Amino acid sequence: MPVAEQRLSFSKLIARISARFVAAKVQDIDATIDFALEAIGSYFKADRSYIFEFSENLKFADNTFEWCAEGIPPVIEDMKNLPMDMYVGWISAWQAGEPIPVDDVSRLDSHSPERQLLESQGIKALIMVPLPGEDSLLGMFGIDLTQTTHAWSPEQVDLLQVVGELIGSAIRRKHADGSFRLRELVAELAVRFINVPTANVETTIDQALAEIRSFFNFQSIKFHIKLPAPIFLELVQQERETCLLSGRRAGASPPAEFPTFAIRVRHSDEFFGGLVIQHQSRRVFQQAHIIESLKLVANLIAGTLARRQTEQKVERLAYFDEQTGLPNRVKFVLDLERQLITLESQQNACMVLFIDLDHFKRSNDSLGRDFGDWVLVETAKRIVSTLTECDLVARLVGDQFVVALFDKASNVANFEQRINSIHELLSTPYRIENYVYHGSGSIGVACADSENTRTPQSLLKYSELAMYSAKSNGRNLIEYYTSDISDNAIAKAKLYDELREAIEEDQFELFFQPQLNVSHQVIGVEALVRWQHPTRGLLSPTEFIEFCEESRLIIPIGRLVLQKACQAIHEFEEKGFRFPVAVNVSAEQMCDTRFASEVEDILGDAEIKPERLRIELTESSMIKDTKAVESCMHALRKIGVSFSLDDFGTGYSSLSYLKSLPIQEIKLDLRFVRDILHNSHDAAIARLVFAFAREIGMEVIAEGVEEIRQYEFLREMGCKYFQGYLFSVPLSFTDFVAFVRNNERSTRR
């Protein structure tokens, strides 16, 4: 073909290629490049035409497009991650926009690395045209001939350079479109991660990584909580945000030669793991916009995991007890409500157990809070060990737990066996280091056996009522809820309201029972409270004091009684009476850190000497909080208040109390006095009490003396002071004053 025709034919080819590039849409660019490579390669009867794309830092090159003549094997898959050191002699020319035509490889300097590289591939002639970017070198477009040499004319070089510019422009368009679509993908993923529910975090991460993998055509991309050791070393110990390793060096499993890129997934100072990505080309991991996008994805994952962690902590605080790890009341109610819905359809039954540890506060106060905490945790473990997967458990408050047992409605015996098992575990000794703690629990049980008891609220209410019934019946018991328990609770609620009203309306009165010596002289008096009920009349303490102690109404009532007693002392002094007045004080009052100063204020308000007030305490009240009681007693004794130990002989460690506490008087309990004539055991105890009192120089007063024979028997034992119906019933203030006046006249005769 004449030269002129060749030039025209080539010009037309370039024009056709140019037109294709101009008209090509983004999605058609790859096909257009393939068309251009085939057309140009065929025109020059070349063996291969191709494109190499370079990394941004010009360190690696990838063969990304290739056309091969018939019979020439493709090598594109082997031409990845090529170090650009082999092109070092050509890079500066490409950067200057200059093509490199080689007409005959054999004419190159025989010692040049370029000739050695080309001849090793069997190339006789080639041309390499730069693909310009906006501010960088994208790559190069080349044509290889292995059969013949070729003289590249200036016109061919110029036209091929035009093709290079067209290809470069097309690749830039492709990259720009890819960057835009990548930004859209990351933005969409951000919205997903921001709105993802806690339960769907893992699924959302997996879906996001699958889309990222598809977008970039990665070999793999995975989120690792526990990173392979080589990657962990690079990211964490070397404190790097990213790293790029070979597949083998990165510890890929199975080992692969694909380059491995890793990004640390961290939020603030919390390390969650890392993203590990494999791709056949290192060049991908040199592109800034790709790295930044992958970092954004890693940050989205880290932020989402941190949010989930925070939400889980909040949920744990909202629904779980921090100390034992058990669910709390709120979660128990929610879970129980859900399970009760399907109860009847599954022919199942439910029993709710309300558990309260007996005397736990006393042990907690005496043995220390740390020990008490350990007991609570151990109790939780014991309860959980008896449960099945469908059962529920929670810690409510303090030493109270609740359990919901589920089983077939017909399996009543199994319910009872499991409830007994829990009860027995609570009574099994607790061992910590060298200490053995003996505890027990009171359990109330309510069964979801009717519409009225098929709500969490009703089951909790009735099981709690049953538990308090177990407490009032002696503790360490299992009580099943009945309507009688509910009636009792209603009665207690009514009593509570009436007592509150009695406090507000001052319905309490004091009666006074005299204490006499062997000469029948009044040497003291005990002030006894009575409740002037608006409808039931005058009530003795046996009808309300025990409930007052349970409900802690004893504190305001006790304060009221003490004020009335001190006012009575003031009036007694005005009438010339100089004997002490004894007032019963509860353990709850004595354990109140403000009680001593409160007594001092009441004495001051009544303008009486502290020596006129004698506080009576029972032995049983001493064990409530020994240290607090002892501290309060010493503080009051310091200002002159005296103490009497009531119900002596019925308590726990009488001798130790008498030794350590400032007690001036002991009262022989009326139970011994009542049977002293008929029970040799009671008589022997009474003799021991009087003998012991003489040895330590303490006075003894016998209470509950009702018969003259009791009085005479006690006198023979050495008793000097008496109180009881034999001498007088409790009297109103006016009647007591009259009694004292008559007593004074009769004893003077």
PDB file of N, CA and C in Angstrom, residues 187-249:
ATOM      1  N   ALA A 187     -21.988   7.193  51.643  1.00  0.00           N
ATOM      2  CA  ALA A 187     -23.052   7.996  52.257  1.00  0.00           C
ATOM      3  C   ALA A 187     -24.258   7.132  52.609  1.00  0.00           C
ATOM      4  N   GLU A 188     -24.594   6.217  51.696  1.00  0.00           N
ATOM      5  CA  GLU A 188     -25.720   5.313  51.952  1.00  0.00           C
ATOM      6  C   GLU A 188     -25.414   4.391  53.132  1.00  0.00           C
ATOM      7  N   LEU A 189     -24.164   3.899  53.166  1.00  0.00           N
ATOM      8  CA  LEU A 189     -23.767   3.039  54.283  1.00  0.00           C
ATOM      9  C   LEU A 189     -23.807   3.811  55.594  1.00  0.00           C
ATOM     10  N   ALA A 190     -23.420   5.086  55.558  1.00  0.00           N
ATOM     11  CA  ALA A 190     -23.438   5.910  56.774  1.00  0.00           C
ATOM     12  C   ALA A 190     -24.844   6.007  57.335  1.00  0.00           C
ATOM     13  N   VAL A 191     -25.822   6.230  56.444  1.00  0.00           N
ATOM     14  CA  VAL A 191     -27.216   6.318  56.886  1.00  0.00           C
ATOM     15  C   VAL A 191     -27.653   5.002  57.513  1.00  0.00           C
ATOM     16  N   ARG A 192     -27.255   3.903  56.882  1.00  0.00           N
ATOM     17  CA  ARG A 192     -27.623   2.591  57.415  1.00  0.00           C
ATOM     18  C   ARG A 192     -27.036   2.359  58.803  1.00  0.00           C
ATOM     19  N   PHE A 193     -25.746   2.688  58.943  1.00  0.00           N
ATOM     20  CA  PHE A 193     -25.084   2.459  60.226  1.00  0.00           C
ATOM     21  C   PHE A 193     -25.658   3.361  61.314  1.00  0.00           C
ATOM     22  N   ILE A 194     -26.025   4.578  60.956  1.00  0.00           N
ATOM     23  CA  ILE A 194     -26.584   5.504  61.950  1.00  0.00           C
ATOM     24  C   ILE A 194     -27.916   4.987  62.475  1.00  0.00           C
ATOM     25  N   ASN A 195     -28.703   4.369  61.588  1.00  0.00           N
ATOM     26  CA  ASN A 195     -30.059   3.953  61.960  1.00  0.00           C
ATOM     27  C   ASN A 195     -30.174   2.482  62.335  1.00  0.00           C
ATOM     28  N   VAL A 196     -29.089   1.745  62.285  1.00  0.00           N
ATOM     29  CA  VAL A 196     -29.191   0.303  62.506  1.00  0.00           C
ATOM     30  C   VAL A 196     -29.550   0.011  63.964  1.00  0.00           C
ATOM     31  N   PRO A 197     -30.540  -0.866  64.201  1.00  0.00           N
ATOM     32  CA  PRO A 197     -30.839  -1.297  65.574  1.00  0.00           C
ATOM     33  C   PRO A 197     -29.679  -2.122  66.126  1.00  0.00           C
ATOM     34  N   THR A 198     -29.552  -2.121  67.434  1.00  0.00           N
ATOM     35  CA  THR A 198     -28.445  -2.837  68.082  1.00  0.00           C
ATOM     36  C   THR A 198     -28.401  -4.305  67.680  1.00  0.00           C
ATOM     37  N   ALA A 199     -29.566  -4.916  67.555  1.00  0.00           N
ATOM     38  CA  ALA A 199     -29.617  -6.354  67.258  1.00  0.00           C
ATOM     39  C   ALA A 199     -29.141  -6.677  65.850  1.00  0.00           C
ATOM     40  N   ASN A 200     -29.109  -5.683  64.935  1.00  0.00           N
ATOM     41  CA  ASN A 200     -28.775  -5.955  63.537  1.00  0.00           C
ATOM     42  C   ASN A 200     -27.389  -5.453  63.141  1.00  0.00           C
ATOM     43  N   VAL A 201     -26.555  -5.129  64.102  1.00  0.00           N
ATOM     44  CA  VAL A 201     -25.246  -4.549  63.790  1.00  0.00           C
ATOM     45  C   VAL A 201     -24.400  -5.504  62.957  1.00  0.00           C
ATOM     46  N   GLU A 202     -24.288  -6.765  63.375  1.00  0.00           N
ATOM     47  CA  GLU A 202     -23.441  -7.717  62.642  1.00  0.00           C
ATOM     48  C   GLU A 202     -23.927  -7.907  61.207  1.00  0.00           C
ATOM     49  N   THR A 203     -25.246  -8.034  61.042  1.00  0.00           N
ATOM     50  CA  THR A 203     -25.804  -8.209  59.698  1.00  0.00           C
ATOM     51  C   THR A 203     -25.509  -7.000  58.822  1.00  0.00           C
ATOM     52  N   THR A 204     -25.643  -5.818  59.389  1.00  0.00           N
ATOM     53  CA  THR A 204     -25.383  -4.585  58.632  1.00  0.00           C
ATOM     54  C   THR A 204     -23.918  -4.492  58.232  1.00  0.00           C
ATOM     55  N   ILE A 205     -23.018  -4.871  59.117  1.00  0.00           N
ATOM     56  CA  ILE A 205     -21.583  -4.867  58.789  1.00  0.00           C
ATOM     57  C   ILE A 205     -21.315  -5.834  57.645  1.00  0.00           C
ATOM     58  N   ASP A 206     -21.879  -7.043  57.738  1.00  0.00           N
ATOM     59  CA  ASP A 206     -21.652  -8.049  56.686  1.00  0.00           C
ATOM     60  C   ASP A 206     -22.186  -7.559  55.338  1.00  0.00           C
ATOM     61  N   GLN A 207     -23.367  -6.961  55.334  1.00  0.00           N
ATOM     62  CA  GLN A 207     -23.954  -6.465  54.078  1.00  0.00           C
ATOM     63  C   GLN A 207     -23.122  -5.322  53.498  1.00  0.00           C
ATOM     64  N   ALA A 208     -22.653  -4.425  54.347  1.00  0.00           N
ATOM     65  CA  ALA A 208     -21.841  -3.299  53.885  1.00  0.00           C
ATOM     66  C   ALA A 208     -20.539  -3.780  53.266  1.00  0.00           C
ATOM     67  N   LEU A 209     -19.896  -4.732  53.919  1.00  0.00           N
ATOM     68  CA  LEU A 209     -18.625  -5.241  53.391  1.00  0.00           C
ATOM     69  C   LEU A 209     -18.843  -6.006  52.087  1.00  0.00           C
ATOM     70  N   ALA A 210     -19.976  -6.691  51.970  1.00  0.00           N
ATOM     71  CA  ALA A 210     -20.275  -7.400  50.718  1.00  0.00           C
ATOM     72  C   ALA A 210     -20.420  -6.403  49.568  1.00  0.00           C
ATOM     73  N   GLU A 211     -21.051  -5.262  49.825  1.00  0.00           N
ATOM     74  CA  GLU A 211     -21.217  -4.248  48.782  1.00  0.00           C
ATOM     75  C   GLU A 211     -19.877  -3.588  48.444  1.00  0.00           C
ATOM     76  N   ILE A 212     -19.054  -3.358  49.440  1.00  0.00           N
ATOM     77  CA  ILE A 212     -17.721  -2.796  49.194  1.00  0.00           C
ATOM     78  C   ILE A 212     -16.884  -3.768  48.372  1.00  0.00           C
ATOM     79  N   ARG A 213     -16.978  -5.044  48.708  1.00  0.00           N
ATOM     80  CA  ARG A 213     -16.220  -6.060  47.966  1.00  0.00           C
ATOM     81  C   ARG A 213     -16.651  -6.096  46.504  1.00  0.00           C
ATOM     82  N   SER A 214     -17.958  -6.045  46.274  1.00  0.00           N
ATOM     83  CA  SER A 214     -18.464  -6.066  44.904  1.00  0.00           C
ATOM     84  C   SER A 214     -18.040  -4.807  44.145  1.00  0.00           C
ATOM     85  N   PHE A 215     -18.072  -3.665  44.826  1.00  0.00           N
ATOM     86  CA  PHE A 215     -17.741  -2.401  44.172  1.00  0.00           C
ATOM     87  C   PHE A 215     -16.305  -2.394  43.680  1.00  0.00           C
ATOM     88  N   PHE A 216     -15.381  -2.838  44.503  1.00  0.00           N
ATOM     89  CA  PHE A 216     -13.961  -2.791  44.159  1.00  0.00           C
ATOM     90  C   PHE A 216     -13.446  -4.089  43.538  1.00  0.00           C
ATOM     91  N   ASN A 217     -14.321  -5.101  43.506  1.00  0.00           N
ATOM     92  CA  ASN A 217     -13.892  -6.411  43.028  1.00  0.00           C
ATOM     93  C   ASN A 217     -12.749  -6.958  43.885  1.00  0.00           C
ATOM     94  N   PHE A 218     -12.860  -6.743  45.213  1.00  0.00           N
ATOM     95  CA  PHE A 218     -11.857  -7.290  46.130  1.00  0.00           C
ATOM     96  C   PHE A 218     -11.947  -8.807  46.139  1.00  0.00           C
ATOM     97  N   GLN A 219     -10.810  -9.445  46.385  1.00  0.00           N
ATOM     98  CA  GLN A 219     -10.827 -10.900  46.593  1.00  0.00           C
ATOM     99  C   GLN A 219     -11.590 -11.208  47.879  1.00  0.00           C
ATOM    100  N   SER A 220     -11.362 -10.397  48.903  1.00  0.00           N
ATOM    101  CA  SER A 220     -12.080 -10.569  50.171  1.00  0.00           C
ATOM    102  C   SER A 220     -11.964  -9.287  50.981  1.00  0.00           C
ATOM    103  N   ILE A 221     -12.962  -9.064  51.841  1.00  0.00           N
ATOM    104  CA  ILE A 221     -12.908  -7.997  52.835  1.00  0.00           C
ATOM    105  C   ILE A 221     -13.677  -8.493  54.049  1.00  0.00           C
ATOM    106  N   LYS A 222     -12.985  -8.522  55.193  1.00  0.00           N
ATOM    107  CA  LYS A 222     -13.585  -9.081  56.398  1.00  0.00           C
ATOM    108  C   LYS A 222     -13.274  -8.184  57.590  1.00  0.00           C
ATOM    109  N   PHE A 223     -14.238  -8.174  58.524  1.00  0.00           N
ATOM    110  CA  PHE A 223     -14.006  -7.495  59.799  1.00  0.00           C
ATOM    111  C   PHE A 223     -13.566  -8.538  60.810  1.00  0.00           C
ATOM    112  N   HIS A 224     -12.392  -8.324  61.394  1.00  0.00           N
ATOM    113  CA  HIS A 224     -11.843  -9.251  62.378  1.00  0.00           C
ATOM    114  C   HIS A 224     -11.831  -8.598  63.755  1.00  0.00           C
ATOM    115  N   ILE A 225     -12.494  -9.240  64.703  1.00  0.00           N
ATOM    116  CA  ILE A 225     -12.369  -8.765  66.090  1.00  0.00           C
ATOM    117  C   ILE A 225     -10.984  -9.130  66.616  1.00  0.00           C
ATOM    118  N   LYS A 226     -10.547 -10.338  66.281  1.00  0.00           N
ATOM    119  CA  LYS A 226      -9.205 -10.779  66.638  1.00  0.00           C
ATOM    120  C   LYS A 226      -8.389 -10.849  65.355  1.00  0.00           C
ATOM    121  N   LEU A 227      -7.444  -9.941  65.206  1.00  0.00           N
ATOM    122  CA  LEU A 227      -6.660  -9.841  63.972  1.00  0.00           C
ATOM    123  C   LEU A 227      -5.580 -10.917  63.917  1.00  0.00           C
ATOM    124  N   PRO A 228      -5.210 -11.359  62.690  1.00  0.00           N
ATOM    125  CA  PRO A 228      -4.040 -12.234  62.563  1.00  0.00           C
ATOM    126  C   PRO A 228      -2.816 -11.556  63.179  1.00  0.00           C
ATOM    127  N   ALA A 229      -1.954 -12.359  63.782  1.00  0.00           N
ATOM    128  CA  ALA A 229      -0.836 -11.822  64.559  1.00  0.00           C
ATOM    129  C   ALA A 229       0.022 -10.813  63.797  1.00  0.00           C
ATOM    130  N   PRO A 230       0.414 -11.080  62.525  1.00  0.00           N
ATOM    131  CA  PRO A 230       1.271 -10.098  61.833  1.00  0.00           C
ATOM    132  C   PRO A 230       0.574  -8.747  61.645  1.00  0.00           C
ATOM    133  N   ILE A 231      -0.728  -8.777  61.359  1.00  0.00           N
ATOM    134  CA  ILE A 231      -1.467  -7.521  61.175  1.00  0.00           C
ATOM    135  C   ILE A 231      -1.627  -6.806  62.513  1.00  0.00           C
ATOM    136  N   PHE A 232      -1.924  -7.568  63.567  1.00  0.00           N
ATOM    137  CA  PHE A 232      -2.051  -6.972  64.903  1.00  0.00           C
ATOM    138  C   PHE A 232      -0.753  -6.282  65.304  1.00  0.00           C
ATOM    139  N   LEU A 233       0.372  -6.924  64.984  1.00  0.00           N
ATOM    140  CA  LEU A 233       1.676  -6.342  65.306  1.00  0.00           C
ATOM    141  C   LEU A 233       1.863  -5.010  64.598  1.00  0.00           C
ATOM    142  N   GLU A 234       1.495  -4.965  63.307  1.00  0.00           N
ATOM    143  CA  GLU A 234       1.682  -3.744  62.520  1.00  0.00           C
ATOM    144  C   GLU A 234       0.736  -2.628  62.978  1.00  0.00           C
ATOM    145  N   LEU A 235      -0.550  -2.970  63.191  1.00  0.00           N
ATOM    146  CA  LEU A 235      -1.538  -1.938  63.488  1.00  0.00           C
ATOM    147  C   LEU A 235      -1.490  -1.468  64.935  1.00  0.00           C
ATOM    148  N   VAL A 236      -1.434  -2.395  65.849  1.00  0.00           N
ATOM    149  CA  VAL A 236      -1.593  -2.045  67.260  1.00  0.00           C
ATOM    150  C   VAL A 236      -0.257  -1.747  67.914  1.00  0.00           C
ATOM    151  N   GLN A 237       0.661  -2.704  67.822  1.00  0.00           N
ATOM    152  CA  GLN A 237       1.930  -2.485  68.514  1.00  0.00           C
ATOM    153  C   GLN A 237       2.754  -1.388  67.858  1.00  0.00           C
ATOM    154  N   GLN A 238       2.641  -1.256  66.536  1.00  0.00           N
ATOM    155  CA  GLN A 238       3.359  -0.180  65.848  1.00  0.00           C
ATOM    156  C   GLN A 238       2.531   1.110  65.792  1.00  0.00           C
ATOM    157  N   GLU A 239       1.291   1.034  66.352  1.00  0.00           N
ATOM    158  CA  GLU A 239       0.398   2.199  66.420  1.00  0.00           C
ATOM    159  C   GLU A 239       0.194   2.842  65.045  1.00  0.00           C
ATOM    160  N   ARG A 240      -0.132   1.998  64.067  1.00  0.00           N
ATOM    161  CA  ARG A 240      -0.407   2.489  62.720  1.00  0.00           C
ATOM    162  C   ARG A 240      -1.897   2.359  62.445  1.00  0.00           C
ATOM    163  N   GLU A 241      -2.411   3.267  61.612  1.00  0.00           N
ATOM    164  CA  GLU A 241      -3.823   3.222  61.256  1.00  0.00           C
ATOM    165  C   GLU A 241      -4.084   2.217  60.147  1.00  0.00           C
ATOM    166  N   THR A 242      -3.137   2.083  59.221  1.00  0.00           N
ATOM    167  CA  THR A 242      -3.263   1.135  58.113  1.00  0.00           C
ATOM    168  C   THR A 242      -1.935   0.440  57.896  1.00  0.00           C
ATOM    169  N   CYS A 243      -1.985  -0.676  57.195  1.00  0.00           N
ATOM    170  CA  CYS A 243      -0.751  -1.346  56.772  1.00  0.00           C
ATOM    171  C   CYS A 243      -1.048  -2.162  55.521  1.00  0.00           C
ATOM    172  N   LEU A 244       0.001  -2.373  54.707  1.00  0.00           N
ATOM    173  CA  LEU A 244      -0.113  -3.132  53.467  1.00  0.00           C
ATOM    174  C   LEU A 244       0.950  -4.212  53.486  1.00  0.00           C
ATOM    175  N   LEU A 245       0.503  -5.473  53.433  1.00  0.00           N
ATOM    176  CA  LEU A 245       1.417  -6.609  53.527  1.00  0.00           C
ATOM    177  C   LEU A 245       1.125  -7.583  52.392  1.00  0.00           C
ATOM    178  N   SER A 246       2.075  -8.449  52.135  1.00  0.00           N
ATOM    179  CA  SER A 246       1.811  -9.537  51.196  1.00  0.00           C
ATOM    180  C   SER A 246       0.879 -10.530  51.864  1.00  0.00           C
ATOM    181  N   GLY A 247       0.219 -11.360  51.051  1.00  0.00           N
ATOM    182  CA  GLY A 247      -0.732 -12.312  51.604  1.00  0.00           C
ATOM    183  C   GLY A 247      -0.096 -13.247  52.603  1.00  0.00           C
ATOM    184  N   ARG A 248       1.087 -13.778  52.283  1.00  0.00           N
ATOM    185  CA  ARG A 248       1.751 -14.717  53.182  1.00  0.00           C
ATOM    186  C   ARG A 248       2.201 -14.032  54.467  1.00  0.00           C
ATOM    187  N   ARG A 249       2.724 -12.845  54.320  1.00  0.00           N
ATOM    188  CA  ARG A 249       3.203 -12.122  55.495  1.00  0.00           C
ATOM    189  C   ARG A 249       2.044 -11.705  56.402  1.00  0.00           C
TER     190      ARG A 249
END
